[in-house]
mmCIF file with all atom_site columns, C-alpha atoms in Angstrom:
data_model
loop_
_atom_site.group_PDB
_atom_site.id
_atom_site.type_symbol
_atom_site.label_atom_id
_atom_site.label_alt_id
_atom_site.label_comp_id
_atom_site.label_asym_id
_atom_site.label_entity_id
_atom_site.label_seq_id
_atom_site.pdbx_PDB_ins_code
_atom_site.Cartn_x
_atom_site.Cartn_y
_atom_site.Cartn_z
_atom_site.occupancy
_atom_site.B_iso_or_equiv
_atom_site.pdbx_formal_charge
_atom_site.auth_seq_id
_atom_site.auth_comp_id
_atom_site.auth_asym_id
_atom_site.auth_atom_id
_atom_site.pdbx_PDB_model_num
ATOM 1   C CA . MET A 1 1   ? 13.667  -9.391  7.847   1.00 0.00 ? 1   MET A CA 1
ATOM 2   C CA . THR A 1 2   ? 10.846  -7.556  6.411   1.00 0.00 ? 2   THR A CA 1
ATOM 3   C CA . ASP A 1 3   ? 8.352   -9.274  3.924   1.00 0.00 ? 3   ASP A CA 1
ATOM 4   C CA . ILE A 1 4   ? 8.202   -6.898  0.955   1.00 0.00 ? 4   ILE A CA 1
ATOM 5   C CA . LEU A 1 5   ? 5.364   -7.327  -1.541  1.00 0.00 ? 5   LEU A CA 1
ATOM 6   C CA . PHE A 1 6   ? 5.078   -5.931  -5.076  1.00 0.00 ? 6   PHE A CA 1
ATOM 7   C CA . TYR A 1 7   ? 1.592   -5.465  -6.554  1.00 0.00 ? 7   TYR A CA 1
ATOM 8   C CA . HIS A 1 8   ? 1.750   -4.871  -10.328 1.00 0.00 ? 8   HIS A CA 1
ATOM 9   C CA . LEU A 1 9   ? -1.603  -3.038  -11.261 1.00 0.00 ? 9   LEU A CA 1
ATOM 10  C CA . GLU A 1 10  ? -2.605  -3.784  -14.792 1.00 0.00 ? 10  GLU A CA 1
ATOM 11  C CA . ARG A 1 11  ? -6.334  -4.414  -14.833 1.00 0.00 ? 11  ARG A CA 1
ATOM 12  C CA . ARG A 1 12  ? -7.723  -2.460  -11.971 1.00 0.00 ? 12  ARG A CA 1
ATOM 13  C CA . PRO A 1 13  ? -6.663  0.991   -10.642 1.00 0.00 ? 13  PRO A CA 1
ATOM 14  C CA . LEU A 1 14  ? -5.104  1.622   -7.165  1.00 0.00 ? 14  LEU A CA 1
ATOM 15  C CA . GLU A 1 15  ? -8.379  3.049   -6.039  1.00 0.00 ? 15  GLU A CA 1
ATOM 16  C CA . ASP A 1 16  ? -10.033 -0.462  -6.546  1.00 0.00 ? 16  ASP A CA 1
ATOM 17  C CA . ALA A 1 17  ? -7.200  -2.636  -5.435  1.00 0.00 ? 17  ALA A CA 1
ATOM 18  C CA . LEU A 1 18  ? -5.994  -0.887  -2.157  1.00 0.00 ? 18  LEU A CA 1
ATOM 19  C CA . PRO A 1 19  ? -9.296  -1.049  -0.285  1.00 0.00 ? 19  PRO A CA 1
ATOM 20  C CA . VAL A 1 20  ? -9.397  -4.709  -0.562  1.00 0.00 ? 20  VAL A CA 1
ATOM 21  C CA . LEU A 1 21  ? -5.944  -5.234  0.663   1.00 0.00 ? 21  LEU A CA 1
ATOM 22  C CA . LEU A 1 22  ? -6.513  -2.728  3.486   1.00 0.00 ? 22  LEU A CA 1
ATOM 23  C CA . GLU A 1 23  ? -9.629  -4.668  4.584   1.00 0.00 ? 23  GLU A CA 1
ATOM 24  C CA . LYS A 1 24  ? -7.688  -7.899  4.750   1.00 0.00 ? 24  LYS A CA 1
ATOM 25  C CA . SER A 1 25  ? -4.932  -6.106  6.722   1.00 0.00 ? 25  SER A CA 1
ATOM 26  C CA . LEU A 1 26  ? -7.468  -4.858  9.349   1.00 0.00 ? 26  LEU A CA 1
ATOM 27  C CA . GLU A 1 27  ? -9.137  -8.380  9.414   1.00 0.00 ? 27  GLU A CA 1
ATOM 28  C CA . ARG A 1 28  ? -5.688  -9.624  10.619  1.00 0.00 ? 28  ARG A CA 1
ATOM 29  C CA . GLY A 1 29  ? -5.419  -7.012  13.257  1.00 0.00 ? 29  GLY A CA 1
ATOM 30  C CA . TRP A 1 30  ? -2.761  -5.116  11.534  1.00 0.00 ? 30  TRP A CA 1
ATOM 31  C CA . ARG A 1 31  ? -2.268  -1.338  11.811  1.00 0.00 ? 31  ARG A CA 1
ATOM 32  C CA . CYS A 1 32  ? -1.384  0.278   8.369   1.00 0.00 ? 32  CYS A CA 1
ATOM 33  C CA . VAL A 1 33  ? 0.188   3.360   7.023   1.00 0.00 ? 33  VAL A CA 1
ATOM 34  C CA . ILE A 1 34  ? -0.175  4.422   3.250   1.00 0.00 ? 34  ILE A CA 1
ATOM 35  C CA . GLN A 1 35  ? 2.629   6.555   2.138   1.00 0.00 ? 35  GLN A CA 1
ATOM 36  C CA . CYS A 1 36  ? 1.525   8.780   -0.997  1.00 0.00 ? 36  CYS A CA 1
ATOM 37  C CA . GLY A 1 37  ? 3.636   10.957  -3.328  1.00 0.00 ? 37  GLY A CA 1
ATOM 38  C CA . SER A 1 38  ? 2.057   14.186  -2.245  1.00 0.00 ? 38  SER A CA 1
ATOM 39  C CA . PRO A 1 39  ? -0.257  15.729  0.251   1.00 0.00 ? 39  PRO A CA 1
ATOM 40  C CA . GLU A 1 40  ? -2.787  16.342  -2.699  1.00 0.00 ? 40  GLU A CA 1
ATOM 41  C CA . ARG A 1 41  ? -2.824  12.629  -3.487  1.00 0.00 ? 41  ARG A CA 1
ATOM 42  C CA . ARG A 1 42  ? -3.132  11.848  0.246   1.00 0.00 ? 42  ARG A CA 1
ATOM 43  C CA . ASP A 1 43  ? -6.237  13.912  0.586   1.00 0.00 ? 43  ASP A CA 1
ATOM 44  C CA . ALA A 1 44  ? -7.630  12.398  -2.557  1.00 0.00 ? 44  ALA A CA 1
ATOM 45  C CA . LEU A 1 45  ? -7.036  8.913   -1.347  1.00 0.00 ? 45  LEU A CA 1
ATOM 46  C CA . ASP A 1 46  ? -8.531  9.807   1.927   1.00 0.00 ? 46  ASP A CA 1
ATOM 47  C CA . ALA A 1 47  ? -11.720 11.129  0.351   1.00 0.00 ? 47  ALA A CA 1
ATOM 48  C CA . HIS A 1 48  ? -11.988 7.997   -1.845  1.00 0.00 ? 48  HIS A CA 1
ATOM 49  C CA . LEU A 1 49  ? -11.648 5.466   1.128   1.00 0.00 ? 49  LEU A CA 1
ATOM 50  C CA . TRP A 1 50  ? -14.745 7.102   2.800   1.00 0.00 ? 50  TRP A CA 1
ATOM 51  C CA . THR A 1 51  ? -16.851 6.423   -0.351  1.00 0.00 ? 51  THR A CA 1
ATOM 52  C CA . TYR A 1 52  ? -15.314 3.584   -2.259  1.00 0.00 ? 52  TYR A CA 1
ATOM 53  C CA . SER A 1 53  ? -18.250 1.011   -1.041  1.00 0.00 ? 53  SER A CA 1
ATOM 54  C CA . ASP A 1 54  ? -21.699 1.334   0.348   1.00 0.00 ? 54  ASP A CA 1
ATOM 55  C CA . ALA A 1 55  ? -21.140 -2.082  1.875   1.00 0.00 ? 55  ALA A CA 1
ATOM 56  C CA . ALA A 1 56  ? -17.801 -1.503  3.617   1.00 0.00 ? 56  ALA A CA 1
ATOM 57  C CA . PHE A 1 57  ? -16.051 0.819   6.055   1.00 0.00 ? 57  PHE A CA 1
ATOM 58  C CA . LEU A 1 58  ? -12.375 1.466   6.417   1.00 0.00 ? 58  LEU A CA 1
ATOM 59  C CA . PRO A 1 59  ? -11.545 3.575   9.543   1.00 0.00 ? 59  PRO A CA 1
ATOM 60  C CA . HIS A 1 60  ? -8.873  5.693   8.727   1.00 0.00 ? 60  HIS A CA 1
ATOM 61  C CA . GLY A 1 61  ? -7.467  9.277   8.803   1.00 0.00 ? 61  GLY A CA 1
ATOM 62  C CA . THR A 1 62  ? -4.550  11.427  7.578   1.00 0.00 ? 62  THR A CA 1
ATOM 63  C CA . ASP A 1 63  ? -1.334  12.920  9.325   1.00 0.00 ? 63  ASP A CA 1
ATOM 64  C CA . ALA A 1 64  ? -2.940  16.346  8.615   1.00 0.00 ? 64  ALA A CA 1
ATOM 65  C CA . GLN A 1 65  ? -5.838  15.626  11.009  1.00 0.00 ? 65  GLN A CA 1
ATOM 66  C CA . PRO A 1 66  ? -5.810  15.523  14.673  1.00 0.00 ? 66  PRO A CA 1
ATOM 67  C CA . ARG A 1 67  ? -4.659  12.391  16.625  1.00 0.00 ? 67  ARG A CA 1
ATOM 68  C CA . PRO A 1 68  ? -3.028  10.548  13.756  1.00 0.00 ? 68  PRO A CA 1
ATOM 69  C CA . GLU A 1 69  ? -1.676  7.958   16.348  1.00 0.00 ? 69  GLU A CA 1
ATOM 70  C CA . ARG A 1 70  ? -5.257  6.701   17.008  1.00 0.00 ? 70  ARG A CA 1
ATOM 71  C CA . GLN A 1 71  ? -5.837  5.666   13.406  1.00 0.00 ? 71  GLN A CA 1
ATOM 72  C CA . PRO A 1 72  ? -5.815  2.047   12.388  1.00 0.00 ? 72  PRO A CA 1
ATOM 73  C CA . ILE A 1 73  ? -4.966  3.175   8.883   1.00 0.00 ? 73  ILE A CA 1
ATOM 74  C CA . LEU A 1 74  ? -3.134  6.318   8.495   1.00 0.00 ? 74  LEU A CA 1
ATOM 75  C CA . ILE A 1 75  ? -2.494  8.086   5.058   1.00 0.00 ? 75  ILE A CA 1
ATOM 76  C CA . THR A 1 76  ? 0.426   10.214  4.778   1.00 0.00 ? 76  THR A CA 1
ATOM 77  C CA . ALA A 1 77  ? 2.882   11.868  2.262   1.00 0.00 ? 77  ALA A CA 1
ATOM 78  C CA . THR A 1 78  ? 5.928   11.398  4.576   1.00 0.00 ? 78  THR A CA 1
ATOM 79  C CA . ASP A 1 79  ? 7.939   8.571   5.915   1.00 0.00 ? 79  ASP A CA 1
ATOM 80  C CA . ALA A 1 80  ? 6.601   9.046   9.589   1.00 0.00 ? 80  ALA A CA 1
ATOM 81  C CA . ASN A 1 81  ? 4.740   6.417   11.329  1.00 0.00 ? 81  ASN A CA 1
ATOM 82  C CA . PRO A 1 82  ? 2.664   8.051   14.030  1.00 0.00 ? 82  PRO A CA 1
ATOM 83  C CA . ASN A 1 83  ? 0.074   5.332   14.412  1.00 0.00 ? 83  ASN A CA 1
ATOM 84  C CA . ARG A 1 84  ? 2.805   2.630   14.987  1.00 0.00 ? 84  ARG A CA 1
ATOM 85  C CA . ALA A 1 85  ? 1.807   0.610   12.053  1.00 0.00 ? 85  ALA A CA 1
ATOM 86  C CA . THR A 1 86  ? 3.475   -2.721  11.250  1.00 0.00 ? 86  THR A CA 1
ATOM 87  C CA . VAL A 1 87  ? 2.357   -2.708  7.547   1.00 0.00 ? 87  VAL A CA 1
ATOM 88  C CA . ARG A 1 88  ? 3.413   0.181   5.197   1.00 0.00 ? 88  ARG A CA 1
ATOM 89  C CA . PHE A 1 89  ? 1.747   0.588   1.730   1.00 0.00 ? 89  PHE A CA 1
ATOM 90  C CA . MET A 1 90  ? 3.729   2.481   -0.822  1.00 0.00 ? 90  MET A CA 1
ATOM 91  C CA . VAL A 1 91  ? 1.775   4.236   -3.717  1.00 0.00 ? 91  VAL A CA 1
ATOM 92  C CA . ASP A 1 92  ? 2.556   6.751   -6.281  1.00 0.00 ? 92  ASP A CA 1
ATOM 93  C CA . GLY A 1 93  ? 6.190   6.105   -6.386  1.00 0.00 ? 93  GLY A CA 1
ATOM 94  C CA . ALA A 1 94  ? 6.868   6.970   -2.753  1.00 0.00 ? 94  ALA A CA 1
ATOM 95  C CA . THR A 1 95  ? 10.086  5.728   -1.315  1.00 0.00 ? 95  THR A CA 1
ATOM 96  C CA . LEU A 1 96  ? 11.006  4.553   2.120   1.00 0.00 ? 96  LEU A CA 1
ATOM 97  C CA . ALA A 1 97  ? 14.496  4.716   3.528   1.00 0.00 ? 97  ALA A CA 1
ATOM 98  C CA . GLU A 1 98  ? 14.046  2.043   6.175   1.00 0.00 ? 98  GLU A CA 1
ATOM 99  C CA . PRO A 1 99  ? 11.735  -0.827  5.357   1.00 0.00 ? 99  PRO A CA 1
ATOM 100 C CA . GLY A 1 100 ? 13.191  -2.943  8.259   1.00 0.00 ? 100 GLY A CA 1
ATOM 101 C CA . ALA A 1 101 ? 11.011  -0.954  10.634  1.00 0.00 ? 101 ALA A CA 1
ATOM 102 C CA . TYR A 1 102 ? 7.864   -2.890  9.381   1.00 0.00 ? 102 TYR A CA 1
ATOM 103 C CA . ASP A 1 103 ? 6.747   -6.535  9.385   1.00 0.00 ? 103 ASP A CA 1
ATOM 104 C CA . ARG A 1 104 ? 5.526   -5.889  5.854   1.00 0.00 ? 104 ARG A CA 1
ATOM 105 C CA . VAL A 1 105 ? 5.965   -3.243  3.131   1.00 0.00 ? 105 VAL A CA 1
ATOM 106 C CA . VAL A 1 106 ? 3.666   -3.295  0.058   1.00 0.00 ? 106 VAL A CA 1
ATOM 107 C CA . HIS A 1 107 ? 4.683   -1.526  -3.097  1.00 0.00 ? 107 HIS A CA 1
ATOM 108 C CA . MET A 1 108 ? 1.754   -0.852  -5.411  1.00 0.00 ? 108 MET A CA 1
ATOM 109 C CA . PHE A 1 109 ? 2.688   0.418   -8.949  1.00 0.00 ? 109 PHE A CA 1
ATOM 110 C CA . ASP A 1 110 ? 0.776   1.052   -12.175 1.00 0.00 ? 110 ASP A CA 1
ATOM 111 C CA . GLY A 1 111 ? 1.942   -1.395  -14.906 1.00 0.00 ? 111 GLY A CA 1
ATOM 112 C CA . ARG A 1 112 ? 1.000   0.989   -17.610 1.00 0.00 ? 112 ARG A CA 1
ATOM 113 C CA . ASP A 1 113 ? 3.495   3.557   -16.292 1.00 0.00 ? 113 ASP A CA 1
ATOM 114 C CA . ALA A 1 114 ? 6.999   2.782   -17.700 1.00 0.00 ? 114 ALA A CA 1
ATOM 115 C CA . GLU A 1 115 ? 8.702   4.956   -15.018 1.00 0.00 ? 115 GLU A CA 1
ATOM 116 C CA . ALA A 1 116 ? 6.629   3.251   -12.257 1.00 0.00 ? 116 ALA A CA 1
ATOM 117 C CA . VAL A 1 117 ? 7.704   -0.284  -13.529 1.00 0.00 ? 117 VAL A CA 1
ATOM 118 C CA . ALA A 1 118 ? 11.356  0.801   -13.784 1.00 0.00 ? 118 ALA A CA 1
ATOM 119 C CA . ALA A 1 119 ? 11.292  2.193   -10.259 1.00 0.00 ? 119 ALA A CA 1
ATOM 120 C CA . ALA A 1 120 ? 9.801   -0.849  -8.878  1.00 0.00 ? 120 ALA A CA 1
ATOM 121 C CA . ARG A 1 121 ? 12.452  -2.965  -10.531 1.00 0.00 ? 121 ARG A CA 1
ATOM 122 C CA . GLU A 1 122 ? 15.066  -0.961  -8.726  1.00 0.00 ? 122 GLU A CA 1
ATOM 123 C CA . THR A 1 123 ? 13.356  -1.293  -5.408  1.00 0.00 ? 123 THR A CA 1
ATOM 124 C CA . TRP A 1 124 ? 13.105  -4.959  -5.838  1.00 0.00 ? 124 TRP A CA 1
ATOM 125 C CA . LYS A 1 125 ? 16.850  -5.248  -6.636  1.00 0.00 ? 125 LYS A CA 1
ATOM 126 C CA . ALA A 1 126 ? 17.789  -3.112  -3.491  1.00 0.00 ? 126 ALA A CA 1
ATOM 127 C CA . ALA A 1 127 ? 15.356  -5.097  -1.350  1.00 0.00 ? 127 ALA A CA 1
ATOM 128 C CA . ARG A 1 128 ? 16.661  -8.384  -2.493  1.00 0.00 ? 128 ARG A CA 1
ATOM 129 C CA . ALA A 1 129 ? 20.314  -7.184  -1.991  1.00 0.00 ? 129 ALA A CA 1
ATOM 130 C CA . ALA A 1 130 ? 19.276  -6.162  1.719   1.00 0.00 ? 130 ALA A CA 1
ATOM 131 C CA . GLY A 1 131 ? 18.158  -9.756  2.249   1.00 0.00 ? 131 GLY A CA 1
ATOM 132 C CA . HIS A 1 132 ? 14.441  -9.068  2.508   1.00 0.00 ? 132 HIS A CA 1
ATOM 133 C CA . ALA A 1 133 ? 11.718  -11.693 1.638   1.00 0.00 ? 133 ALA A CA 1
ATOM 134 C CA . LEU A 1 134 ? 10.131  -10.571 -1.727  1.00 0.00 ? 134 LEU A CA 1
ATOM 135 C CA . THR A 1 135 ? 6.892   -11.472 -3.297  1.00 0.00 ? 135 THR A CA 1
ATOM 136 C CA . TYR A 1 136 ? 5.501   -10.378 -6.685  1.00 0.00 ? 136 TYR A CA 1
ATOM 137 C CA . TRP A 1 137 ? 1.796   -10.289 -7.360  1.00 0.00 ? 137 TRP A CA 1
ATOM 138 C CA . GLN A 1 138 ? 0.346   -9.405  -10.732 1.00 0.00 ? 138 GLN A CA 1
ATOM 139 C CA . GLN A 1 139 ? -3.328  -8.911  -11.844 1.00 0.00 ? 139 GLN A CA 1
ATOM 140 C CA . ASP A 1 140 ? -4.733  -11.600 -14.199 1.00 0.00 ? 140 ASP A CA 1
ATOM 141 C CA . GLU A 1 141 ? -7.317  -10.782 -16.892 1.00 0.00 ? 141 GLU A CA 1
ATOM 142 C CA . GLY A 1 142 ? -10.164 -10.845 -14.428 1.00 0.00 ? 142 GLY A CA 1
ATOM 143 C CA . GLY A 1 143 ? -8.189  -8.415  -12.033 1.00 0.00 ? 143 GLY A CA 1
ATOM 144 C CA . ARG A 1 144 ? -7.373  -11.188 -9.512  1.00 0.00 ? 144 ARG A CA 1
ATOM 145 C CA . TRP A 1 145 ? -3.947  -11.328 -7.967  1.00 0.00 ? 145 TRP A CA 1
ATOM 146 C CA . VAL A 1 146 ? -1.598  -14.119 -9.093  1.00 0.00 ? 146 VAL A CA 1
ATOM 147 C CA . LYS A 1 147 ? 1.665   -14.752 -7.227  1.00 0.00 ? 147 LYS A CA 1
ATOM 148 C CA . LYS A 1 148 ? 4.420   -14.606 -9.835  1.00 0.00 ? 148 LYS A CA 1
ATOM 149 C CA . ALA A 1 149 ? 7.654   -14.762 -7.610  1.00 0.00 ? 149 ALA A CA 1
#
């Protein structure tokens, strides 16, 4: 079964938390796809990942650019997987019909958004009912991830 992780953002925004998780994924040799809620958000996240740090580099592209299959990190607004990623990051409330196609699915949601929290709870229930291995992470007061379940 797929490992499904939930990251409850409370102290730091997605733009701060996601690059760190992507760096760790690349260090492990994983190919990633990030599914956003809209093409506009995809493009904004693409621009952010080029400039998020002067000391780091995340090789990536979008599905709107040529040769998406060559990208170690691909940002999309669809459920396609042209880069054959084994890890899928779900942001902005994006939904995935078939999580079983991945080794790992990571749902990142804003804890200050009641709708996002409710949607994450529903996703958790459905994933648990389907028999996936679930993990829940929450930010502590310093912004570090603490495993809660």
